[in-house]
PDB file of C-alpha atoms in Angstrom:
ATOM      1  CA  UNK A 204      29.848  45.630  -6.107  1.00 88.00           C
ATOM      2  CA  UNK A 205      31.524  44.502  -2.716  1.00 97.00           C
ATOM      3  CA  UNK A 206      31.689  40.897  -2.186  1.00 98.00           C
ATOM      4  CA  UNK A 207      31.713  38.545   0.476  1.00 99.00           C
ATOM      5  CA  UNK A 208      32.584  34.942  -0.290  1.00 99.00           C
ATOM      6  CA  UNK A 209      32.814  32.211   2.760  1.00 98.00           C
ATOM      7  CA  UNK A 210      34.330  29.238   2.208  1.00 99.00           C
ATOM      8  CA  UNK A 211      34.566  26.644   4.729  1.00 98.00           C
ATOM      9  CA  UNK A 212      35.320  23.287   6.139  1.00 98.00           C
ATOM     10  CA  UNK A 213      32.442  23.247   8.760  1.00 97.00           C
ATOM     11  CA  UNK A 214      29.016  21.502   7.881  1.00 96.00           C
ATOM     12  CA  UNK A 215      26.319  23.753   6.938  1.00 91.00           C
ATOM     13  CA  UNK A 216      24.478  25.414  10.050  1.00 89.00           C
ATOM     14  CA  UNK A 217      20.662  25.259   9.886  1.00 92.00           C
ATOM     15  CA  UNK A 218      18.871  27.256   7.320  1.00 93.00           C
ATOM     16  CA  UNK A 219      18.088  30.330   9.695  1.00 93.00           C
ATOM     17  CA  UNK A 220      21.605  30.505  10.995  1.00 92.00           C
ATOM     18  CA  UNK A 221      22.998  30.906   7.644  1.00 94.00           C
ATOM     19  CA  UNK A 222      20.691  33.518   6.045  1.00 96.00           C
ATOM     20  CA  UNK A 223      22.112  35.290   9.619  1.00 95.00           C
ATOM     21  CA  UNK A 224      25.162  34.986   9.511  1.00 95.00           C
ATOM     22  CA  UNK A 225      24.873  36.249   5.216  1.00 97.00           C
ATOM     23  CA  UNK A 226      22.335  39.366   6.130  1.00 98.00           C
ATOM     24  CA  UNK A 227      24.828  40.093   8.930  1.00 97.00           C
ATOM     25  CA  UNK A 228      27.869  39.735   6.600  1.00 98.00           C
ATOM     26  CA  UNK A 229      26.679  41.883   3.943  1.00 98.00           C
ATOM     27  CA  UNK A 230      25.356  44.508   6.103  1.00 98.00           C
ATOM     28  CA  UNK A 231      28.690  45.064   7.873  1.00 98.00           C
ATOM     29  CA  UNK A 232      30.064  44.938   4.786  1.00 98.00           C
ATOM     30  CA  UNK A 233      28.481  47.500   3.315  1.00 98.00           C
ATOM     31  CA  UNK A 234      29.540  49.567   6.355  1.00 98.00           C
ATOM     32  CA  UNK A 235      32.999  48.785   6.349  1.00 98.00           C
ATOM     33  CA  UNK A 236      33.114  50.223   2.334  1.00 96.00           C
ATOM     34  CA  UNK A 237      30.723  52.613   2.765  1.00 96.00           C
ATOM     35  CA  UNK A 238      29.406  51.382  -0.535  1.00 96.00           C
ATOM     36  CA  UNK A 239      25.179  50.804  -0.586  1.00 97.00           C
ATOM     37  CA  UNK A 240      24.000  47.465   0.713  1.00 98.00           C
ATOM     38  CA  UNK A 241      21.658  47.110  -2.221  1.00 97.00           C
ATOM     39  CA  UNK A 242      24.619  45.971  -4.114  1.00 96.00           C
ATOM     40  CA  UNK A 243      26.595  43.822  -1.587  1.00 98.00           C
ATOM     41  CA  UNK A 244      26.499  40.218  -2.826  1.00 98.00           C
ATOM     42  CA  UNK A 245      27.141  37.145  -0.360  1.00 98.00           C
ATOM     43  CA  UNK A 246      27.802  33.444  -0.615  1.00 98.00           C
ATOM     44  CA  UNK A 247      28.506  30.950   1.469  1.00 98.00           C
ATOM     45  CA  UNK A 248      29.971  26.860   0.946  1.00 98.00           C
ATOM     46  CA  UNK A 249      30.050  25.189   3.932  1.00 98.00           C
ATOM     47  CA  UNK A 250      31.838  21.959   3.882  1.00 98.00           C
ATOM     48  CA  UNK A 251      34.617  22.340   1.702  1.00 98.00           C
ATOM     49  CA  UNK A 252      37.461  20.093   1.666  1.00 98.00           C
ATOM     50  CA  UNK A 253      40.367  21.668   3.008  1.00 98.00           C
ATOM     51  CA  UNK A 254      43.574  22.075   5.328  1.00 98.00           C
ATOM     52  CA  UNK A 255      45.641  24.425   7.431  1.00 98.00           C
ATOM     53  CA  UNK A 256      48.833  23.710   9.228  1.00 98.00           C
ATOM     54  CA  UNK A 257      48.683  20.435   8.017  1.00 98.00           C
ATOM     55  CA  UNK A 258      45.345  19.553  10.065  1.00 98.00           C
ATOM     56  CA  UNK A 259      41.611  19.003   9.034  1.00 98.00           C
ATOM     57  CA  UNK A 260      40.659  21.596  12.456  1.00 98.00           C
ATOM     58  CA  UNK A 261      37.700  23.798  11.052  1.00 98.00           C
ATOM     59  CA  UNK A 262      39.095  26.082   8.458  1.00 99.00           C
ATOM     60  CA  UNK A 263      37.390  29.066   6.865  1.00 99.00           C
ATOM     61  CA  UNK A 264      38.628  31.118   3.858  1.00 99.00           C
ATOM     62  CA  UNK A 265      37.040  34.577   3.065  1.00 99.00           C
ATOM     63  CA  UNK A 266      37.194  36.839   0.142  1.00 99.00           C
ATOM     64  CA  UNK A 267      35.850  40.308   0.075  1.00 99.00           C
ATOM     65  CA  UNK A 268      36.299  42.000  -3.422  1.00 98.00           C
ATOM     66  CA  UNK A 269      34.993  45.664  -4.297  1.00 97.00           C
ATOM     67  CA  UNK A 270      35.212  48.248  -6.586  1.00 96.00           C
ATOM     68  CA  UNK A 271      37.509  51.058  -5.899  1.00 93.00           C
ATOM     69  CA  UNK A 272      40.755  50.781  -3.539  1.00 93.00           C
ATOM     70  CA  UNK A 273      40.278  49.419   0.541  1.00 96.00           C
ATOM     71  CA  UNK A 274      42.770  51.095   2.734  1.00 97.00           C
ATOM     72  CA  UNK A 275      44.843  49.305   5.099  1.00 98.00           C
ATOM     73  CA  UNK A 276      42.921  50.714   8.270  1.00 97.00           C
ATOM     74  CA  UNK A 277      39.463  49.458   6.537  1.00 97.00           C
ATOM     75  CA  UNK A 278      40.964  45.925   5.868  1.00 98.00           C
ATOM     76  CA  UNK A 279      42.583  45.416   9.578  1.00 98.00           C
ATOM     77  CA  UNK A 280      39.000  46.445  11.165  1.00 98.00           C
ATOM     78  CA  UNK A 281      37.143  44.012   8.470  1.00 98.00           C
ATOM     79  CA  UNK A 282      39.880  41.284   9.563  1.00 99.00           C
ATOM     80  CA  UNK A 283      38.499  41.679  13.195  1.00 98.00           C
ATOM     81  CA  UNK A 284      35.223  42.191  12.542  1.00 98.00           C
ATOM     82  CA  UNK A 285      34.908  39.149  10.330  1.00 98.00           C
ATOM     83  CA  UNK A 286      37.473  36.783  12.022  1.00 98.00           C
ATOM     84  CA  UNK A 287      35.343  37.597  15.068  1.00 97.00           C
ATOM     85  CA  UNK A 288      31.832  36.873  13.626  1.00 96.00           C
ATOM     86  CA  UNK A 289      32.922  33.789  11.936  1.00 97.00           C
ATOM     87  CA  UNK A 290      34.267  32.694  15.204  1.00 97.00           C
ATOM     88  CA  UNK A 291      31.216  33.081  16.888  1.00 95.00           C
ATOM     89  CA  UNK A 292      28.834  31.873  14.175  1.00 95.00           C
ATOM     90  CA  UNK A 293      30.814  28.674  12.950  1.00 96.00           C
ATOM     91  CA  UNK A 294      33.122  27.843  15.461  1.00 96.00           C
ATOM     92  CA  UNK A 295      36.578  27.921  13.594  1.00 98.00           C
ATOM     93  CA  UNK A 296      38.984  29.442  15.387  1.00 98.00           C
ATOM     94  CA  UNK A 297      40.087  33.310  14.637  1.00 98.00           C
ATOM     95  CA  UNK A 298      43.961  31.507  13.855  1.00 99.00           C
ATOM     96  CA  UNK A 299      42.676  29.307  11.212  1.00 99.00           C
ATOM     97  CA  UNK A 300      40.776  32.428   8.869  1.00 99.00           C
ATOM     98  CA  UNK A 301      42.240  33.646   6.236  1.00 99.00           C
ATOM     99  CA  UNK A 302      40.652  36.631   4.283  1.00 99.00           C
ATOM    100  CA  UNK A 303      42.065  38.151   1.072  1.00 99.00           C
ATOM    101  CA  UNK A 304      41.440  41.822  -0.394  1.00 98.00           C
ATOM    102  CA  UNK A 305      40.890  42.297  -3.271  1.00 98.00           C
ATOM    103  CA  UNK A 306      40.092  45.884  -5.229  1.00 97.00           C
ATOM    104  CA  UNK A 307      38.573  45.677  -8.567  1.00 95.00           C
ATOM    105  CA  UNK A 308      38.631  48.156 -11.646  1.00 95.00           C
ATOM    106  CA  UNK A 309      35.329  49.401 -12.070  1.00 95.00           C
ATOM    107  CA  UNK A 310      35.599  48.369 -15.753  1.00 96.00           C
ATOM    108  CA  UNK A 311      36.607  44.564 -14.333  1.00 95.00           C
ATOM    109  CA  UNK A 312      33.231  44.146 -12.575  1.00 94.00           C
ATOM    110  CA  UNK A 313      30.198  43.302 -14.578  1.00 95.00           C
ATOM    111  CA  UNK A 314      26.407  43.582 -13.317  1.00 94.00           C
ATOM    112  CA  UNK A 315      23.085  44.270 -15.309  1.00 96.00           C
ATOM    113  CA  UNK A 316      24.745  43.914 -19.101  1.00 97.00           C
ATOM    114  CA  UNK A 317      27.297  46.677 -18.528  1.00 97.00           C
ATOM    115  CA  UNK A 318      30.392  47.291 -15.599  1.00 96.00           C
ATOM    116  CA  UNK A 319      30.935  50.261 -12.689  1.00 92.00           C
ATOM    117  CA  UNK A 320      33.781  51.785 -15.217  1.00 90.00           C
TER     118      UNK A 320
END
C-alpha cells in the first residue's frame, strides 16, 4: 500500500543502478511506515521534461502515498532520507526535490479485486 513514485529530469542510470536505487527505495520505505515491504510498490521515469526556478538543472519530483495517516516527524525524516539518496544516486541537487505526502483511505486504494477499507 505505500508508494514511491520518482519522477525525474535526469537520463536513466544503467539497469543495475536503477533496480538499486528502487530495492533501496522501497525498503526504506517500508521502514519509514512501518507498513510490510511485501506491499511497497516503486516506479521510476527518468527523463521527464521538466523545470524548477525557471532552469532545466536536474530536477526530481517524488510522491510517496500510503494507507493510513504519516505524521509530521515520519515525513521530515523521509524528506532527508530520500532527498539524500536521490542526491547521491542521480545527482540532482537536495534544493531542486520536491516530495509530496499523501495519506490514502483504505477504501481509496485498490489491490487484488478488493481495497485496505
Amino acid at each position: 500500500m505505500p508508494l514511491i513514485k520518482v519522477q525525474t529530469s535526469v537520463d536513466s542510470p544503467d539497469r543495475g543502478a536503477v533496480e538499486g536505487l528502487l530495492k533501496s527505495l522501497s525498503a526504506k520505505l517500508a521502514k519509514h511506515t512501518g507498513k510490510p515491504e511485501s506491499y511497497v510498490m516503486t516506479a521510476f521515469e527518468p527523463s521527464v521534461a521538466m523545470t524548477f526556478g525557471g532552469t532545466l538543472d536536474p530536477v526530481c519530483y517524488v510522491e510517496i502515498k500510503s494507507v493510513g495517516s504519516m505524521s509530521p516527524s515520519q515525513t521530515k525524516a523521509m524528506s532527508q532520507d530520500f532527498c539524500q539518496q536521490i542526491n547521491e544516486k542521480l545527482g540532482v541537487s537536495t534544493n531542486r526535490i520536491y516530495i509530496e505526502f499523501a495519506d490514502a483511505k483504505g477504501s481509496m486504494w485498490g489491490w487484488d479485486g478488493s481495497t485496505f477499507g
